[in-house]
Tab-separated table of C-alpha atoms in Angstrom:
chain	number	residue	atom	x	y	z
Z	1	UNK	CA	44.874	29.175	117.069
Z	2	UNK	CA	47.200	30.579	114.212
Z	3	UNK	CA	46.376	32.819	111.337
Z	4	UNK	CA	49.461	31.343	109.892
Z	5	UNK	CA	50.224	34.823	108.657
Z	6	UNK	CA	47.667	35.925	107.372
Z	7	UNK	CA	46.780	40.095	108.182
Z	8	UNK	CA	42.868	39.511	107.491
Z	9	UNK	CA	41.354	36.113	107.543
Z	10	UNK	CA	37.783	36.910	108.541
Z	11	UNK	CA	36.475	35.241	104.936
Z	12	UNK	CA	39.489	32.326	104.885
Z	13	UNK	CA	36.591	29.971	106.068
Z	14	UNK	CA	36.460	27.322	109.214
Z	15	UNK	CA	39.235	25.089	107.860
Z	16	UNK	CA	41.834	28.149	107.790
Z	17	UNK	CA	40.427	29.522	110.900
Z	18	UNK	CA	39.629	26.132	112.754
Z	19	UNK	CA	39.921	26.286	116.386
Z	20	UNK	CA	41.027	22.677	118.054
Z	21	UNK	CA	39.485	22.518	121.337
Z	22	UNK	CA	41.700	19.952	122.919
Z	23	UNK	CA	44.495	22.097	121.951
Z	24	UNK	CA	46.836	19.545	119.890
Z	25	UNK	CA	47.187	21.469	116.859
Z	26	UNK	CA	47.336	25.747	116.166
Z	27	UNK	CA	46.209	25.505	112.437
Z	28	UNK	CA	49.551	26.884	111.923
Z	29	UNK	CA	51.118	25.861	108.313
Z	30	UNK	CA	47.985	24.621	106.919
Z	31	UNK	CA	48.143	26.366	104.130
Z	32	UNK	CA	49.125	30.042	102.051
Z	33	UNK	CA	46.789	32.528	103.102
Z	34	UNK	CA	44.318	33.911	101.008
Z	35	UNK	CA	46.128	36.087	97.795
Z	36	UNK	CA	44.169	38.975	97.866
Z	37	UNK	CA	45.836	40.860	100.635
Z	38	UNK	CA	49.077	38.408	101.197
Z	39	UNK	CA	50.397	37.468	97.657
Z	40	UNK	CA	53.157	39.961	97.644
Z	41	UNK	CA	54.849	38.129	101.119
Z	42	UNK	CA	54.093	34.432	99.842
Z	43	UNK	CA	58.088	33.924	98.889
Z	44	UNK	CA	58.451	35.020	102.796
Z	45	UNK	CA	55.670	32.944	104.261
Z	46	UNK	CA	55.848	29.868	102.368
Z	47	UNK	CA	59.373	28.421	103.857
Z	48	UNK	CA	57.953	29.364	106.967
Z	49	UNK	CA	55.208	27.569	107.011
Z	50	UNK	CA	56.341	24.371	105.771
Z	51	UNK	CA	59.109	24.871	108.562
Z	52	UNK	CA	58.309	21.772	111.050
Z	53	UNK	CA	60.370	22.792	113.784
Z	54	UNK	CA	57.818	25.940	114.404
Z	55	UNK	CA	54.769	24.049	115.072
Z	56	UNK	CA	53.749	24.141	118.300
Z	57	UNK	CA	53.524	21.864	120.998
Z	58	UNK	CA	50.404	21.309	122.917
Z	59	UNK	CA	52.391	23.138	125.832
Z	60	UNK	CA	52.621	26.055	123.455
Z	61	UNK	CA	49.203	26.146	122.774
Z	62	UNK	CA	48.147	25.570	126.824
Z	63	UNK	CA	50.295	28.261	127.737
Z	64	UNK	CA	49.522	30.666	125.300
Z	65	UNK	CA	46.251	30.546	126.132
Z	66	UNK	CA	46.666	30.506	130.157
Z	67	UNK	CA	48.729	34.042	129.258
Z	68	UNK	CA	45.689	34.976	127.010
Z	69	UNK	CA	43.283	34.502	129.846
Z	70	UNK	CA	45.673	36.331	132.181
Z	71	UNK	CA	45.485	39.187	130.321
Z	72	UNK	CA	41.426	39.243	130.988
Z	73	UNK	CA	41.785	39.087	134.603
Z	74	UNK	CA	43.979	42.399	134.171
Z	75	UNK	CA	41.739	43.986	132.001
Z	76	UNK	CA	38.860	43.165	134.129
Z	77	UNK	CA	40.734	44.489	137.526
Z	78	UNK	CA	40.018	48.341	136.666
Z	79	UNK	CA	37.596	50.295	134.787
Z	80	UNK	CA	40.767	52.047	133.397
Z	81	UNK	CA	41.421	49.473	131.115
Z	82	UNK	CA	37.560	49.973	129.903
Z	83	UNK	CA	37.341	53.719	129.520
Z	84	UNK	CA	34.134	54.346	128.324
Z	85	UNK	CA	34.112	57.877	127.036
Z	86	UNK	CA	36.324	60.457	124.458
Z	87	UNK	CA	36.939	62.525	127.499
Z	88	UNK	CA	37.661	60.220	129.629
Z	89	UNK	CA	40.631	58.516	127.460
Z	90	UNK	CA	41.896	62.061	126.744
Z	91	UNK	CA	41.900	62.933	130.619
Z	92	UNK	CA	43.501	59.975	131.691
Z	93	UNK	CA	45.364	58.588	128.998
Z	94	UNK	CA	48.858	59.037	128.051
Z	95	UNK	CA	51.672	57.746	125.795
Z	96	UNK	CA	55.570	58.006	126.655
Z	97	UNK	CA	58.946	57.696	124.985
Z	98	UNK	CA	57.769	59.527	121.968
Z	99	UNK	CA	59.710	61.496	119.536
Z	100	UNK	CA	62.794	61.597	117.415
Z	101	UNK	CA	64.923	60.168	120.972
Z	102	UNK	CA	62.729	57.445	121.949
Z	103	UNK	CA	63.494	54.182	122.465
Z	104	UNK	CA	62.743	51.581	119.432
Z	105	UNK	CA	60.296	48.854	120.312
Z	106	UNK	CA	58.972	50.244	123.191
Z	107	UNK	CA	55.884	51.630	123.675
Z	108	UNK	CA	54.768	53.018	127.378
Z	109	UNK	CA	51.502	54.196	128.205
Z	110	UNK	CA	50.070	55.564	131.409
Z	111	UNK	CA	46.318	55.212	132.964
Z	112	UNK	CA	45.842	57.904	135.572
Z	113	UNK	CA	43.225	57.919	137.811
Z	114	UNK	CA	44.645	60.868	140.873
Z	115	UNK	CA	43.501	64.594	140.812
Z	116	UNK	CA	40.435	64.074	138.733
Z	117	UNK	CA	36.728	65.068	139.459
Z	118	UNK	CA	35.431	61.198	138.802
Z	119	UNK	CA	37.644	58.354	141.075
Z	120	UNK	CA	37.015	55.758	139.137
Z	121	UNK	CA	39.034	52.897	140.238
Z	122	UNK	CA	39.050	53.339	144.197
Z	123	UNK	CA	41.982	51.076	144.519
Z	124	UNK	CA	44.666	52.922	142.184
Z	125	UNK	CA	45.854	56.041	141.219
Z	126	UNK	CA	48.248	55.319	138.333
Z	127	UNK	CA	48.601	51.837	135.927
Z	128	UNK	CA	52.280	52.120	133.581
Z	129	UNK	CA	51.992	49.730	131.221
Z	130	UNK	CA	54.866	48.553	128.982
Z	131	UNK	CA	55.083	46.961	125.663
Z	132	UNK	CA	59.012	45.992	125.112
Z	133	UNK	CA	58.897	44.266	121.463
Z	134	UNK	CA	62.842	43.714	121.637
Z	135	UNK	CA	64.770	40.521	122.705
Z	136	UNK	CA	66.925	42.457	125.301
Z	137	UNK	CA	65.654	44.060	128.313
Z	138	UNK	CA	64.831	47.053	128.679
Z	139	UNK	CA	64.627	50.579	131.653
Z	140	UNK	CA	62.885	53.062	131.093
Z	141	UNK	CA	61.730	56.296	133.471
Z	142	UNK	CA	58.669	58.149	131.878
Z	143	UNK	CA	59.037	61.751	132.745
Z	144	UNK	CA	55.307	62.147	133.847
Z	145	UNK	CA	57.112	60.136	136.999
Z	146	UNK	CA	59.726	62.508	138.414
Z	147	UNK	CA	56.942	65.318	138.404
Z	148	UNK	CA	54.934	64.035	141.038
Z	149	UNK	CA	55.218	63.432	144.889
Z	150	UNK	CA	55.145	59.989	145.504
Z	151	UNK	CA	54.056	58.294	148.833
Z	152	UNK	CA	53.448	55.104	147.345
Z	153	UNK	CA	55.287	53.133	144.775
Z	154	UNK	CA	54.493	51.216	141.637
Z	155	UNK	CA	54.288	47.047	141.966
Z	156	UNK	CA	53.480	44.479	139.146
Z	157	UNK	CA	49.774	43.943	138.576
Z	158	UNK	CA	48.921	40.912	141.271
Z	159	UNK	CA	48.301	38.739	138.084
Z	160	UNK	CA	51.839	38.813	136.453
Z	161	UNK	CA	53.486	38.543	140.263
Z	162	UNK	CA	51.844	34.955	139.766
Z	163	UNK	CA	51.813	34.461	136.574
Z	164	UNK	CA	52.526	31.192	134.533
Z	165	UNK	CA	54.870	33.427	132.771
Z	166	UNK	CA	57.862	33.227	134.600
Z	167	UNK	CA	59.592	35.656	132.485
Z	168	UNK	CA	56.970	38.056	133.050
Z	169	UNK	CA	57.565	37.894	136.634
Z	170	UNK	CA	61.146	39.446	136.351
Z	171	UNK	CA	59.555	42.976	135.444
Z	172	UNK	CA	60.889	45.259	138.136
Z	173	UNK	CA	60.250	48.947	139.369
Z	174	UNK	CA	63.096	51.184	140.726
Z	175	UNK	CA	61.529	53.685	143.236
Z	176	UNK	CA	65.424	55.395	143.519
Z	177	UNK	CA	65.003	56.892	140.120
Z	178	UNK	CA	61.279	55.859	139.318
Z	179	UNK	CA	62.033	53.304	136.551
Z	180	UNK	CA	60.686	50.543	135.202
Z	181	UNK	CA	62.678	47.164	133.722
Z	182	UNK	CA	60.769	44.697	131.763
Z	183	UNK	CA	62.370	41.557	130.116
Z	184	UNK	CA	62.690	41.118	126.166
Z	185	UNK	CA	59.065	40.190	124.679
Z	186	UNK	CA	57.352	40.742	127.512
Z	187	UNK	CA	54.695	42.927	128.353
Z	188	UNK	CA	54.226	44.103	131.757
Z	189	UNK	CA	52.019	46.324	134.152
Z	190	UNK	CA	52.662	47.953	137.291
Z	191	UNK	CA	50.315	49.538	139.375
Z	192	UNK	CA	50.042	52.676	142.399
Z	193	UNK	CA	48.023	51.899	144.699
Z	194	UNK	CA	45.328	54.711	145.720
Z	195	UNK	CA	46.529	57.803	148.014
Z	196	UNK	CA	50.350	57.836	146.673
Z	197	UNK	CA	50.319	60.697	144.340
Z	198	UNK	CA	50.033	63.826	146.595
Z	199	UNK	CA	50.370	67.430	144.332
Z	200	UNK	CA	52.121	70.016	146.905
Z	201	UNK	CA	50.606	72.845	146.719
Z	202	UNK	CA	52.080	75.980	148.888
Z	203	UNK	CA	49.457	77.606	150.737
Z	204	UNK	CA	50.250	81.231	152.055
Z	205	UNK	CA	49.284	82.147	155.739
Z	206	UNK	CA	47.151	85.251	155.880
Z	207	UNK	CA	49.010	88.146	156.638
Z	208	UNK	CA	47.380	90.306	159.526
Z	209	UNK	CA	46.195	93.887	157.765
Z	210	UNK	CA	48.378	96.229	159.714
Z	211	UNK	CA	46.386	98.961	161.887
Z	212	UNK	CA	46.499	102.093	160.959
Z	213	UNK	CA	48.139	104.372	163.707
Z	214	UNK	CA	46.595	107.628	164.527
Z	215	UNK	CA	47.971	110.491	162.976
Z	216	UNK	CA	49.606	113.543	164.253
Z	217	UNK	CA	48.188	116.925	162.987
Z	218	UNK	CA	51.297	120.299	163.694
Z	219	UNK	CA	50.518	121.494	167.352
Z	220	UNK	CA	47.673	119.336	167.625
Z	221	UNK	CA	48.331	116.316	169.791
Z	222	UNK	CA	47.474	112.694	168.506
Z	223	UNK	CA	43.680	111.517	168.609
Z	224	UNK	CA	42.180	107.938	168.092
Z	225	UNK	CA	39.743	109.249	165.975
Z	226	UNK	CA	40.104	112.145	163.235
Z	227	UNK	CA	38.440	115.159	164.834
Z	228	UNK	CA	36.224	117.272	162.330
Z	229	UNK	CA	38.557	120.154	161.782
Z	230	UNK	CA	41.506	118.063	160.697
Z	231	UNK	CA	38.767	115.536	158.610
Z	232	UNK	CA	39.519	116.076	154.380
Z	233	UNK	CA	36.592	118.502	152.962
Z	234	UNK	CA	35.704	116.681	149.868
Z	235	UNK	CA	35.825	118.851	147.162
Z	236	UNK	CA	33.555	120.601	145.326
Z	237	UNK	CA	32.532	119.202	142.153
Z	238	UNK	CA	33.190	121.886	139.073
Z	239	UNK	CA	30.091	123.417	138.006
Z	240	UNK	CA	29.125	123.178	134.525
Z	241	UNK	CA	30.376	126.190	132.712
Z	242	UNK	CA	27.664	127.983	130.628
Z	243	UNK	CA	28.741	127.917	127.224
Z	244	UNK	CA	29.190	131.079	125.344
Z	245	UNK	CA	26.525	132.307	123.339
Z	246	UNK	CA	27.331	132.191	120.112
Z	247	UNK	CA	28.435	128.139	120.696
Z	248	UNK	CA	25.554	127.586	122.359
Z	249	UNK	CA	23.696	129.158	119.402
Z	250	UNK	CA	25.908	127.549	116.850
Z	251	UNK	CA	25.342	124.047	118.467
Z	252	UNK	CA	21.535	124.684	118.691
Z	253	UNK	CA	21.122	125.669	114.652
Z	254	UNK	CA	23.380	122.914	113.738
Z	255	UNK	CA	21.158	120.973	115.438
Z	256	UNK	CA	17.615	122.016	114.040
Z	257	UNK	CA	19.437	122.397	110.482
Z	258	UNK	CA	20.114	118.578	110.626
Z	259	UNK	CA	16.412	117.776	112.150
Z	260	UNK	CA	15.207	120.061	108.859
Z	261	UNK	CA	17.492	118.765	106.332
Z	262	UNK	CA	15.836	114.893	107.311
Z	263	UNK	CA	12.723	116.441	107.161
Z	264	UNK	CA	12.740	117.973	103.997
Z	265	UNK	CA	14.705	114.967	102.721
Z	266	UNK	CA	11.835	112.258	103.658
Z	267	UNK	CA	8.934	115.057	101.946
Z	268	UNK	CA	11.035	115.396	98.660
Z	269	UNK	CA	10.843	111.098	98.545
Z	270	UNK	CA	7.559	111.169	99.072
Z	271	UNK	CA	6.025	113.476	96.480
Z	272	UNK	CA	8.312	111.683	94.051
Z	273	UNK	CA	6.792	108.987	94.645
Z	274	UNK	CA	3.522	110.251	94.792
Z	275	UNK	CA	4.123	112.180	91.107
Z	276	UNK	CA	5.572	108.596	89.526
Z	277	UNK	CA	2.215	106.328	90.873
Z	278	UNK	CA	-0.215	109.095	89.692
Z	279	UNK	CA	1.633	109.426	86.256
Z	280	UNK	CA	1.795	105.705	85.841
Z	281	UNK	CA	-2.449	105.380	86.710
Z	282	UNK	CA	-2.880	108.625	83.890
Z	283	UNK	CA	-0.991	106.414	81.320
Z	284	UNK	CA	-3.749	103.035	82.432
C-alpha cells in the first residue's frame, strides 16, 4: 500500500491507509495527506499525485510485495539481523564509508559474528550489507576487509541469488581486492560463511634457558658444583649504631614533652568546662 507521501499517517484513518487485498490498487493519489505535518510540501505532492502515469500496476504491487517478503526470509536467516542486546549491537555492529570522503548514497554496514565469546549464528562469520540509494552502480571495499585473513569469501545471501528481483541478482563480490558492486536502487547482502576469518597470531617457540657452565676459580681447577671455600659469604647485615647520648636524650624529652603538652592540654579543657557548668547551675 502507499502513504502517498505522507511522513506520519498513523491517524489519516482506514480510507487513507486502506490496504486492497487482491492487490489492484496501492491507495496511491487518493488524496493530500493530512496538513498538520505535510502542508509545507503540498505544491510538491499535489502534481504528483494526480500524475496517472505513476500508479501502479497490479505487477507493481505483486512484486513489491514478493521483495517485501524476501526481505523476511533474510532477516529471519540469522540472529544477527535480531540482535537482542546494547552490547551485543555495539560488539558486532559496524557502519562504513563514513566521513567527510565517503561515498553519497551509500550506506554499508557490517554484522560480525568471528572472534567473539558468544557464536551466535553457527553458519556465518561476517554479513556486509549495502544500501546504494543512487541510480548508477556502485564498488565499494570497506576497510574492516583488507585487515583480516580470509579463507573464505563473501556470496549474496541465498535469497537475493534467487530472487524475483533480477536486478538484485547482479550484486557481485570481488575477492581480488575484497569489494563489493551492487546495482543502482538496490539493496544487497553478502554473506561469509563460518571458519573464513582466521586472526594470525605469531606465537614464539620457547627458547631453551641456557645452562650455566661451571666456573673457574685462579689455580683452582673447574668443579660441577661450587665448593664451600669459593661459595659468596653473605654479608653481614650493619648493626644498628647506638645513637649518641645527647640525641638519644634529645629524642626521648621531645618525646615525653609532646605526651605532656596533650596531657596538660586535654586537663586545661576540662576544668573549663567544669568552671562554665558549675557557674551556669550557681546563676539557676
Amino acid at each position: 500500500r502507499s502513504k502517498s507521501f505522507d511522513r506520519d499517517s498513523y491517524d489519516s484513518g482506514d480510507w487513507y491507509n486502506g490496504l486492497d487485498w487482491s492487490y489492484q490498487r496501492s491507495g496511491f493519489g487518493i488524496g493530500l495527506p493530512l496538513a498538520d505535518k505535510n502542508q509545507e510540501n503540498y505544491p510538491l505532492m499535489q502534481p504528483l499525485l494526480a500524475d496517472p502515469t505513476l500508479q501502479p500496476s497490479q505487477a507493481d504491487i505483486m512484486a513489491n510485495a514478493n521483495v517485501f517478503r524476501e526481505w523476511l526470509q533474510i532477516r529471519q536467516s540469522s540472529p544477527l539481523f535480531r540482535l537482542q542486546t546494547a552490547a551485543d549491537v555495539q560488539a558486532r555492529l559496524a557502519f562504513h564509508n563514513t566521513g567527510s570522503d565517503q561515498l553519497g548514497g551509500l550506506i554499508v554496514m557490517s554484522l560480525l559474528d568471528a572472534g567473539l565469546p558468544v557464536n551466535l549464528d553457527p553458519d556465518v562469520d561476517m554479513i556486509v550489507v549495502l544500501f546504494n540509494a543512487t541510480t548508477e552502480p556502485v564498488t565499494f571495499a570497506p576497510e574492516i576487509l583488507q585487515a583480516l585473513e580470509l579463507s573464505g569469501e563473501f556470496a549474496l545471501h541465498p535469497v537475493l541469488a534467487s530472487s524475483s528481483d533480477a536486478i538484485v541478482q547482479g550484486a557481485s563480490y570481488d575477492a581480488a581486492d575484497r569489494s563489493f558492486t551492487v546495482p543502482g536502487r538496490t539493496t544487497a547482502v553478502f554473506v561469509l560463511p563460518e571458519g573464513s576469518i582466521s586472526v594470525a597470531v605469531a606465537v614464539e617457540e620457547p627458547v631453551a634457558a641456557a645452562t650455566p657452565e661451571a666456573t673457574v676459580a685462579p689455580d683452582v681447577a673447574p668443579t660441577d658444583e661450587p665448593s664451600k671455600a669459593n661459595s659468596p659469604s653473605p654479608t653481614p647485615r650493619p648493626e644498628a649504631t647506638a645513637a649518641a647520648p645527647e640525641e638519644a636524650e634529645t629524642a626521648e624529652a621531645g618525646g615525653s614533652g609532646l605526651v605532656w603538652g596533650i596531657v596538660v592540654g586535654v586537663l586545661a579543657a576540662l576544668g573549663a568546662a567544669y568552671l562554665l557548668l558549675r557557674r551556669r547551675l550557681n546563676q539557676a
